[in-house]
Amino acid sequence: MDKFSLAGKRALVTGAGRGLGRATAEGLAAAGAKVALVSRTSAEIEEVAAAIGANAVACPGDISATAAIPGMLDEIEKKLGGAIDVVLHAAGVQHRQPAQDFDPAEWDRVINVNLTAPFLLSQQIGKRQIQRGMEGSHIFIGSLSSHISLPDVVAYTASKSGIYGLIRNLSTEWSRYGIRVNGIGPGYFRTKLTEAVFADPERQQQLMDRIPMQRFGDPEDLAGAAVFLASPAAGYVTGQLLMVDGGWIAS
């Protein structure tokens, strides 16, 4: 089981204050990694860091402020005590509106946070890893909408489809350097982004009827996938989007 250990690794997790980001950060830390928790909400990540303990450091920051990414990484590396081995992009936003009425400003916001910012963050981390001659693991959070369309979330679908393309392209370019790039595709999980769906009993039942495992995901269900993709156990795995969806896409 040593291949699943992340002892001695340094990881950065965005959106680490709640939901999927928190659960994956906790999983990486439990596997032995020292984890930098990144979020705009200082109080949330301070609480998560305290809950995790010595293997976590709170790093308040806004990844959507893309011009600040290089300086942010400098500070994170100082707090971690060295270079970043693993980055997991869990920060994300949502906006629900019919496509014909979709607000252009909301389109820009969703694309920036869900697609542009993760690319620019990985670009900077990947550049540093290549310059230092070190291996790495970049893990993006995709979605059911990386594969299929869902109503009233056109920007989100575009961003998560783009994430799958980004995974494939970065994997093709960076594999020669020992940098693996993969993704996790969650199904329906109870998080802040899905509040509107779970508030509608009829819609909730429609979704449950579509899930072969007959349950919604818990954020902790992603921890194993994150640890696997970050670890040496996945040493020959790259360019993949691992669906953690209760069987939705397969059915």
PDB file of C-alpha atoms in Angstrom:
ATOM      1  CA  MET A   1       0.000   0.000   0.000  1.00  0.00           C
ATOM      2  CA  ASP A   2       3.026   2.309   0.036  1.00  0.00           C
ATOM      3  CA  LYS A   3       2.183   3.387  -3.515  1.00  0.00           C
ATOM      4  CA  PHE A   4      -0.916   5.138  -2.172  1.00  0.00           C
ATOM      5  CA  SER A   5       1.070   7.152   0.360  1.00  0.00           C
ATOM      6  CA  LEU A   6       1.530  10.884  -0.174  1.00  0.00           C
ATOM      7  CA  ALA A   7       4.058  11.258   2.628  1.00  0.00           C
ATOM      8  CA  GLY A   8       6.534  14.020   1.807  1.00  0.00           C
ATOM      9  CA  LYS A   9       4.314  15.485  -0.946  1.00  0.00           C
ATOM     10  CA  ARG A  10       3.051  19.061  -0.974  1.00  0.00           C
ATOM     11  CA  ALA A  11      -0.419  19.723  -2.366  1.00  0.00           C
ATOM     12  CA  LEU A  12      -2.519  22.770  -3.177  1.00  0.00           C
ATOM     13  CA  VAL A  13      -6.329  22.480  -3.138  1.00  0.00           C
ATOM     14  CA  THR A  14      -8.523  25.335  -4.333  1.00  0.00           C
ATOM     15  CA  GLY A  15     -12.055  25.755  -3.041  1.00  0.00           C
ATOM     16  CA  ALA A  16     -10.902  23.931   0.085  1.00  0.00           C
ATOM     17  CA  GLY A  17     -13.247  25.655   2.508  1.00  0.00           C
ATOM     18  CA  ARG A  18     -16.281  23.468   1.906  1.00  0.00           C
ATOM     19  CA  GLY A  19     -17.848  20.614  -0.023  1.00  0.00           C
ATOM     20  CA  LEU A  20     -15.790  18.721  -2.557  1.00  0.00           C
ATOM     21  CA  GLY A  21     -12.678  20.835  -2.017  1.00  0.00           C
ATOM     22  CA  ARG A  22     -12.673  20.245   1.722  1.00  0.00           C
ATOM     23  CA  ALA A  23     -13.275  16.509   1.369  1.00  0.00           C
ATOM     24  CA  THR A  24     -10.448  16.045  -1.131  1.00  0.00           C
ATOM     25  CA  ALA A  25      -8.078  18.189   0.945  1.00  0.00           C
ATOM     26  CA  GLU A  26      -8.850  16.054   3.992  1.00  0.00           C
ATOM     27  CA  GLY A  27      -8.212  12.911   1.960  1.00  0.00           C
ATOM     28  CA  LEU A  28      -4.848  14.125   0.656  1.00  0.00           C
ATOM     29  CA  ALA A  29      -3.779  15.152   4.157  1.00  0.00           C
ATOM     30  CA  ALA A  30      -4.867  11.799   5.618  1.00  0.00           C
ATOM     31  CA  ALA A  31      -2.674  10.086   2.999  1.00  0.00           C
ATOM     32  CA  GLY A  32       0.316  12.054   4.268  1.00  0.00           C
ATOM     33  CA  ALA A  33       0.513  15.162   2.077  1.00  0.00           C
ATOM     34  CA  LYS A  34       1.031  18.632   3.474  1.00  0.00           C
ATOM     35  CA  VAL A  35      -1.876  20.586   2.013  1.00  0.00           C
ATOM     36  CA  ALA A  36      -2.285  24.281   1.250  1.00  0.00           C
ATOM     37  CA  LEU A  37      -5.961  25.185   1.558  1.00  0.00           C
ATOM     38  CA  VAL A  38      -6.929  27.982  -0.836  1.00  0.00           C
ATOM     39  CA  SER A  39     -10.199  29.902  -0.729  1.00  0.00           C
ATOM     40  CA  ARG A  40     -11.442  33.485  -0.706  1.00  0.00           C
ATOM     41  CA  THR A  41     -13.140  32.853   2.642  1.00  0.00           C
ATOM     42  CA  SER A  42     -10.471  32.972   5.336  1.00  0.00           C
ATOM     43  CA  ALA A  43     -12.743  31.801   8.157  1.00  0.00           C
ATOM     44  CA  GLU A  44     -13.688  28.618   6.302  1.00  0.00           C
ATOM     45  CA  ILE A  45     -10.175  27.481   5.488  1.00  0.00           C
ATOM     46  CA  GLU A  46      -8.895  28.410   8.944  1.00  0.00           C
ATOM     47  CA  GLU A  47     -11.540  26.084  10.368  1.00  0.00           C
ATOM     48  CA  VAL A  48     -10.609  23.306   7.923  1.00  0.00           C
ATOM     49  CA  ALA A  49      -6.907  23.740   8.662  1.00  0.00           C
ATOM     50  CA  ALA A  50      -7.588  23.461  12.384  1.00  0.00           C
ATOM     51  CA  ALA A  51      -9.651  20.311  11.819  1.00  0.00           C
ATOM     52  CA  ILE A  52      -6.949  18.666   9.693  1.00  0.00           C
ATOM     53  CA  GLY A  53      -4.086  19.656  11.966  1.00  0.00           C
ATOM     54  CA  ALA A  54      -0.381  19.809  11.241  1.00  0.00           C
ATOM     55  CA  ASN A  55      -0.717  18.645   7.634  1.00  0.00           C
ATOM     56  CA  ALA A  56      -2.659  21.724   6.520  1.00  0.00           C
ATOM     57  CA  VAL A  57      -1.989  25.434   6.116  1.00  0.00           C
ATOM     58  CA  ALA A  58      -4.601  28.076   5.325  1.00  0.00           C
ATOM     59  CA  CYS A  59      -3.768  30.230   2.309  1.00  0.00           C
ATOM     60  CA  PRO A  60      -6.495  32.829   1.671  1.00  0.00           C
ATOM     61  CA  GLY A  61      -6.631  33.887  -1.963  1.00  0.00           C
ATOM     62  CA  ASP A  62      -8.815  34.395  -5.006  1.00  0.00           C
ATOM     63  CA  ILE A  63      -7.700  32.307  -7.986  1.00  0.00           C
ATOM     64  CA  SER A  64     -10.030  34.259 -10.271  1.00  0.00           C
ATOM     65  CA  ALA A  65      -7.703  37.241  -9.770  1.00  0.00           C
ATOM     66  CA  THR A  66      -5.427  35.588 -12.289  1.00  0.00           C
ATOM     67  CA  ALA A  67      -2.749  38.303 -12.409  1.00  0.00           C
ATOM     68  CA  ALA A  68      -1.977  37.565  -8.760  1.00  0.00           C
ATOM     69  CA  ILE A  69      -1.357  33.829  -9.267  1.00  0.00           C
ATOM     70  CA  PRO A  70       2.488  33.931  -9.455  1.00  0.00           C
ATOM     71  CA  GLY A  71       2.757  35.912  -6.231  1.00  0.00           C
ATOM     72  CA  MET A  72       0.164  33.690  -4.570  1.00  0.00           C
ATOM     73  CA  LEU A  73       2.200  30.611  -5.475  1.00  0.00           C
ATOM     74  CA  ASP A  74       5.348  32.150  -4.029  1.00  0.00           C
ATOM     75  CA  GLU A  75       3.573  32.624  -0.700  1.00  0.00           C
ATOM     76  CA  ILE A  76       2.062  29.130  -0.776  1.00  0.00           C
ATOM     77  CA  GLU A  77       5.455  27.537  -1.431  1.00  0.00           C
ATOM     78  CA  LYS A  78       6.849  29.407   1.576  1.00  0.00           C
ATOM     79  CA  LYS A  79       4.046  28.134   3.783  1.00  0.00           C
ATOM     80  CA  LEU A  80       4.438  24.570   2.502  1.00  0.00           C
ATOM     81  CA  GLY A  81       8.202  24.699   2.849  1.00  0.00           C
ATOM     82  CA  GLY A  82       8.933  23.809  -0.748  1.00  0.00           C
ATOM     83  CA  ALA A  83       7.667  23.201  -4.271  1.00  0.00           C
ATOM     84  CA  ILE A  84       4.144  21.996  -5.033  1.00  0.00           C
ATOM     85  CA  ASP A  85       3.855  18.364  -6.151  1.00  0.00           C
ATOM     86  CA  VAL A  86       0.068  18.113  -6.477  1.00  0.00           C
ATOM     87  CA  VAL A  87      -2.624  20.631  -7.392  1.00  0.00           C
ATOM     88  CA  LEU A  88      -6.328  19.866  -7.169  1.00  0.00           C
ATOM     89  CA  HIS A  89      -8.719  22.413  -8.670  1.00  0.00           C
ATOM     90  CA  ALA A  90     -11.993  22.264  -6.727  1.00  0.00           C
ATOM     91  CA  ALA A  91     -13.061  25.927  -6.795  1.00  0.00           C
ATOM     92  CA  GLY A  92     -16.113  26.480  -8.952  1.00  0.00           C
ATOM     93  CA  VAL A  93     -19.212  28.603  -9.489  1.00  0.00           C
ATOM     94  CA  GLN A  94     -22.599  28.088 -11.101  1.00  0.00           C
ATOM     95  CA  HIS A  95     -25.332  30.202 -12.683  1.00  0.00           C
ATOM     96  CA  ARG A  96     -28.706  28.807 -13.758  1.00  0.00           C
ATOM     97  CA  GLN A  97     -30.581  30.558 -16.558  1.00  0.00           C
ATOM     98  CA  PRO A  98     -32.087  29.492 -19.894  1.00  0.00           C
ATOM     99  CA  ALA A  99     -29.575  29.783 -22.716  1.00  0.00           C
ATOM    100  CA  GLN A 100     -31.595  32.373 -24.652  1.00  0.00           C
ATOM    101  CA  ASP A 101     -31.559  34.702 -21.628  1.00  0.00           C
ATOM    102  CA  PHE A 102     -28.126  33.855 -20.223  1.00  0.00           C
ATOM    103  CA  ASP A 103     -26.436  36.929 -18.760  1.00  0.00           C
ATOM    104  CA  PRO A 104     -23.124  37.638 -20.598  1.00  0.00           C
ATOM    105  CA  ALA A 105     -21.538  38.840 -17.360  1.00  0.00           C
ATOM    106  CA  GLU A 106     -22.412  35.541 -15.695  1.00  0.00           C
ATOM    107  CA  TRP A 107     -20.997  33.672 -18.687  1.00  0.00           C
ATOM    108  CA  ASP A 108     -17.681  35.487 -18.228  1.00  0.00           C
ATOM    109  CA  ARG A 109     -17.669  34.837 -14.467  1.00  0.00           C
ATOM    110  CA  VAL A 110     -18.343  31.094 -14.779  1.00  0.00           C
ATOM    111  CA  ILE A 111     -15.812  30.583 -17.572  1.00  0.00           C
ATOM    112  CA  ASN A 112     -13.167  32.573 -15.713  1.00  0.00           C
ATOM    113  CA  VAL A 113     -13.509  30.761 -12.379  1.00  0.00           C
ATOM    114  CA  ASN A 114     -14.180  27.251 -13.724  1.00  0.00           C
ATOM    115  CA  LEU A 115     -11.849  27.134 -16.735  1.00  0.00           C
ATOM    116  CA  THR A 116      -9.494  30.069 -17.215  1.00  0.00           C
ATOM    117  CA  ALA A 117      -8.263  30.342 -13.615  1.00  0.00           C
ATOM    118  CA  PRO A 118      -7.570  26.586 -13.218  1.00  0.00           C
ATOM    119  CA  PHE A 119      -5.606  26.587 -16.470  1.00  0.00           C
ATOM    120  CA  LEU A 120      -3.513  29.611 -15.488  1.00  0.00           C
ATOM    121  CA  LEU A 121      -2.844  28.158 -12.035  1.00  0.00           C
ATOM    122  CA  SER A 122      -1.755  24.821 -13.486  1.00  0.00           C
ATOM    123  CA  GLN A 123       0.252  26.641 -16.156  1.00  0.00           C
ATOM    124  CA  GLN A 124       2.295  28.409 -13.486  1.00  0.00           C
ATOM    125  CA  ILE A 125       2.719  25.296 -11.344  1.00  0.00           C
ATOM    126  CA  GLY A 126       3.581  23.170 -14.381  1.00  0.00           C
ATOM    127  CA  LYS A 127       6.138  25.729 -15.557  1.00  0.00           C
ATOM    128  CA  ARG A 128       7.841  25.615 -12.161  1.00  0.00           C
ATOM    129  CA  GLN A 129       7.796  21.816 -12.080  1.00  0.00           C
ATOM    130  CA  ILE A 130       9.343  21.614 -15.554  1.00  0.00           C
ATOM    131  CA  GLN A 131      12.031  24.168 -14.678  1.00  0.00           C
ATOM    132  CA  ARG A 132      12.875  22.260 -11.506  1.00  0.00           C
ATOM    133  CA  GLY A 133      12.907  18.870 -13.238  1.00  0.00           C
ATOM    134  CA  MET A 134      10.286  17.444 -10.877  1.00  0.00           C
ATOM    135  CA  GLU A 135       7.300  15.204 -11.454  1.00  0.00           C
ATOM    136  CA  GLY A 136       3.797  16.303 -10.565  1.00  0.00           C
ATOM    137  CA  SER A 137       0.100  15.514 -10.535  1.00  0.00           C
ATOM    138  CA  HIS A 138      -2.559  18.000 -11.637  1.00  0.00           C
ATOM    139  CA  ILE A 139      -6.158  17.054 -10.850  1.00  0.00           C
ATOM    140  CA  PHE A 140      -9.098  19.002 -12.259  1.00  0.00           C
ATOM    141  CA  ILE A 141     -12.731  18.690 -11.219  1.00  0.00           C
ATOM    142  CA  GLY A 142     -14.947  17.930 -14.180  1.00  0.00           C
ATOM    143  CA  SER A 143     -18.639  17.085 -14.136  1.00  0.00           C
ATOM    144  CA  LEU A 144     -21.374  15.022 -15.720  1.00  0.00           C
ATOM    145  CA  SER A 145     -21.555  18.006 -18.082  1.00  0.00           C
ATOM    146  CA  SER A 146     -18.029  17.257 -19.277  1.00  0.00           C
ATOM    147  CA  HIS A 147     -19.792  14.461 -21.222  1.00  0.00           C
ATOM    148  CA  ILE A 148     -23.475  15.418 -21.485  1.00  0.00           C
ATOM    149  CA  SER A 149     -25.651  18.527 -21.614  1.00  0.00           C
ATOM    150  CA  LEU A 150     -27.800  19.670 -18.699  1.00  0.00           C
ATOM    151  CA  PRO A 151     -30.574  22.292 -18.840  1.00  0.00           C
ATOM    152  CA  ASP A 152     -30.104  25.943 -17.862  1.00  0.00           C
ATOM    153  CA  VAL A 153     -26.351  25.741 -17.168  1.00  0.00           C
ATOM    154  CA  VAL A 154     -24.840  26.518 -20.557  1.00  0.00           C
ATOM    155  CA  ALA A 155     -21.761  28.309 -19.171  1.00  0.00           C
ATOM    156  CA  TYR A 156     -21.103  25.571 -16.640  1.00  0.00           C
ATOM    157  CA  THR A 157     -21.416  22.907 -19.348  1.00  0.00           C
ATOM    158  CA  ALA A 158     -19.041  24.855 -21.579  1.00  0.00           C
ATOM    159  CA  SER A 159     -16.532  25.260 -18.744  1.00  0.00           C
ATOM    160  CA  LYS A 160     -16.587  21.604 -17.711  1.00  0.00           C
ATOM    161  CA  SER A 161     -16.397  20.411 -21.319  1.00  0.00           C
ATOM    162  CA  GLY A 162     -13.384  22.685 -21.610  1.00  0.00           C
ATOM    163  CA  ILE A 163     -11.856  21.136 -18.486  1.00  0.00           C
ATOM    164  CA  TYR A 164     -11.912  17.710 -20.132  1.00  0.00           C
ATOM    165  CA  GLY A 165     -10.178  19.155 -23.192  1.00  0.00           C
ATOM    166  CA  LEU A 166      -7.644  20.864 -20.948  1.00  0.00           C
ATOM    167  CA  ILE A 167      -6.911  17.566 -19.176  1.00  0.00           C
ATOM    168  CA  ARG A 168      -6.210  15.828 -22.482  1.00  0.00           C
ATOM    169  CA  ASN A 169      -4.072  18.614 -23.907  1.00  0.00           C
ATOM    170  CA  LEU A 170      -1.925  19.224 -20.829  1.00  0.00           C
ATOM    171  CA  SER A 171      -1.431  15.485 -20.464  1.00  0.00           C
ATOM    172  CA  THR A 172      -0.209  15.248 -24.050  1.00  0.00           C
ATOM    173  CA  GLU A 173       2.223  18.126 -23.584  1.00  0.00           C
ATOM    174  CA  TRP A 174       3.490  17.438 -20.068  1.00  0.00           C
ATOM    175  CA  SER A 175       3.664  13.647 -19.786  1.00  0.00           C
ATOM    176  CA  ARG A 176       7.222  13.698 -21.170  1.00  0.00           C
ATOM    177  CA  TYR A 177       8.240  15.663 -18.075  1.00  0.00           C
ATOM    178  CA  GLY A 178       6.684  13.204 -15.649  1.00  0.00           C
ATOM    179  CA  ILE A 179       3.727  15.490 -14.983  1.00  0.00           C
ATOM    180  CA  ARG A 180       0.413  13.632 -14.980  1.00  0.00           C
ATOM    181  CA  VAL A 181      -2.852  15.473 -15.629  1.00  0.00           C
ATOM    182  CA  ASN A 182      -6.199  13.899 -14.776  1.00  0.00           C
ATOM    183  CA  GLY A 183      -9.661  14.822 -13.588  1.00  0.00           C
ATOM    184  CA  ILE A 184     -12.461  13.663 -11.346  1.00  0.00           C
ATOM    185  CA  GLY A 185     -16.013  13.888 -12.673  1.00  0.00           C
ATOM    186  CA  PRO A 186     -18.502  14.042  -9.794  1.00  0.00           C
ATOM    187  CA  GLY A 187     -22.125  13.123 -10.296  1.00  0.00           C
ATOM    188  CA  TYR A 188     -24.769  14.804  -8.151  1.00  0.00           C
ATOM    189  CA  PHE A 189     -23.367  15.702  -4.745  1.00  0.00           C
ATOM    190  CA  ARG A 190     -25.001  17.785  -2.031  1.00  0.00           C
ATOM    191  CA  THR A 191     -22.993  21.007  -2.204  1.00  0.00           C
ATOM    192  CA  LYS A 192     -23.657  24.731  -2.407  1.00  0.00           C
ATOM    193  CA  LEU A 193     -23.599  24.564  -6.228  1.00  0.00           C
ATOM    194  CA  THR A 194     -26.467  22.048  -6.280  1.00  0.00           C
ATOM    195  CA  GLU A 195     -28.726  23.693  -3.676  1.00  0.00           C
ATOM    196  CA  ALA A 196     -31.276  24.709  -6.304  1.00  0.00           C
ATOM    197  CA  VAL A 197     -31.592  21.133  -7.567  1.00  0.00           C
ATOM    198  CA  PHE A 198     -32.025  19.566  -4.132  1.00  0.00           C
ATOM    199  CA  ALA A 199     -34.574  22.203  -3.160  1.00  0.00           C
ATOM    200  CA  ASP A 200     -36.943  20.838  -5.847  1.00  0.00           C
ATOM    201  CA  PRO A 201     -38.375  17.452  -4.709  1.00  0.00           C
ATOM    202  CA  GLU A 202     -39.608  16.532  -8.191  1.00  0.00           C
ATOM    203  CA  ARG A 203     -36.251  17.299  -9.796  1.00  0.00           C
ATOM    204  CA  GLN A 204     -34.473  15.458  -7.002  1.00  0.00           C
ATOM    205  CA  GLN A 205     -36.523  12.317  -7.634  1.00  0.00           C
ATOM    206  CA  GLN A 206     -35.890  12.520 -11.381  1.00  0.00           C
ATOM    207  CA  LEU A 207     -32.170  12.542 -10.685  1.00  0.00           C
ATOM    208  CA  MET A 208     -32.373   9.658  -8.229  1.00  0.00           C
ATOM    209  CA  ASP A 209     -34.228   7.596 -10.831  1.00  0.00           C
ATOM    210  CA  ARG A 210     -31.286   8.153 -13.191  1.00  0.00           C
ATOM    211  CA  ILE A 211     -28.560   6.976 -10.784  1.00  0.00           C
ATOM    212  CA  PRO A 212     -27.931   3.201 -10.835  1.00  0.00           C
ATOM    213  CA  MET A 213     -26.542   3.211  -7.271  1.00  0.00           C
ATOM    214  CA  GLN A 214     -29.756   4.907  -6.090  1.00  0.00           C
ATOM    215  CA  ARG A 215     -28.057   7.481  -3.895  1.00  0.00           C
ATOM    216  CA  PHE A 216     -26.496  10.897  -4.240  1.00  0.00           C
ATOM    217  CA  GLY A 217     -22.804  11.380  -3.620  1.00  0.00           C
ATOM    218  CA  ASP A 218     -21.268  12.525  -0.366  1.00  0.00           C
ATOM    219  CA  PRO A 219     -18.200  14.780  -0.655  1.00  0.00           C
ATOM    220  CA  GLU A 220     -16.132  12.085   1.104  1.00  0.00           C
ATOM    221  CA  ASP A 221     -16.773   9.786  -1.881  1.00  0.00           C
ATOM    222  CA  LEU A 222     -14.221  11.823  -3.836  1.00  0.00           C
ATOM    223  CA  ALA A 223     -11.360  11.447  -1.366  1.00  0.00           C
ATOM    224  CA  GLY A 224     -10.268   8.008  -2.603  1.00  0.00           C
ATOM    225  CA  ALA A 225     -10.194   9.118  -6.229  1.00  0.00           C
ATOM    226  CA  ALA A 226      -8.151  12.196  -5.320  1.00  0.00           C
ATOM    227  CA  VAL A 227      -5.606  10.197  -3.320  1.00  0.00           C
ATOM    228  CA  PHE A 228      -5.293   7.612  -6.096  1.00  0.00           C
ATOM    229  CA  LEU A 229      -4.716  10.162  -8.858  1.00  0.00           C
ATOM    230  CA  ALA A 230      -2.234  12.117  -6.730  1.00  0.00           C
ATOM    231  CA  SER A 231      -0.255   9.040  -5.680  1.00  0.00           C
ATOM    232  CA  PRO A 232       2.422   6.824  -7.271  1.00  0.00           C
ATOM    233  CA  ALA A 233      -0.294   4.147  -7.575  1.00  0.00           C
ATOM    234  CA  ALA A 234      -1.559   6.135 -10.585  1.00  0.00           C
ATOM    235  CA  GLY A 235       1.921   6.493 -12.055  1.00  0.00           C
ATOM    236  CA  TYR A 236       0.811   5.373 -15.548  1.00  0.00           C
ATOM    237  CA  VAL A 237      -2.555   7.140 -15.467  1.00  0.00           C
ATOM    238  CA  THR A 238      -2.796  10.453 -17.310  1.00  0.00           C
ATOM    239  CA  GLY A 239      -5.264  12.265 -19.553  1.00  0.00           C
ATOM    240  CA  GLN A 240      -8.229  10.599 -17.831  1.00  0.00           C
ATOM    241  CA  LEU A 241     -11.477  11.911 -16.369  1.00  0.00           C
ATOM    242  CA  LEU A 242     -12.451   9.457 -13.624  1.00  0.00           C
ATOM    243  CA  MET A 243     -16.211   9.591 -13.150  1.00  0.00           C
ATOM    244  CA  VAL A 244     -17.429   9.318  -9.560  1.00  0.00           C
ATOM    245  CA  ASP A 245     -21.132   9.428 -10.332  1.00  0.00           C
ATOM    246  CA  GLY A 246     -22.865   6.313  -9.006  1.00  0.00           C
ATOM    247  CA  GLY A 247     -22.917   4.875 -12.530  1.00  0.00           C
ATOM    248  CA  TRP A 248     -24.763   7.753 -14.242  1.00  0.00           C
ATOM    249  CA  ILE A 249     -22.595   8.092 -17.348  1.00  0.00           C
ATOM    250  CA  ALA A 250     -22.308   4.322 -17.801  1.00  0.00           C
ATOM    251  CA  SER A 251     -26.072   3.731 -17.731  1.00  0.00           C
TER     252      SER A 251
END
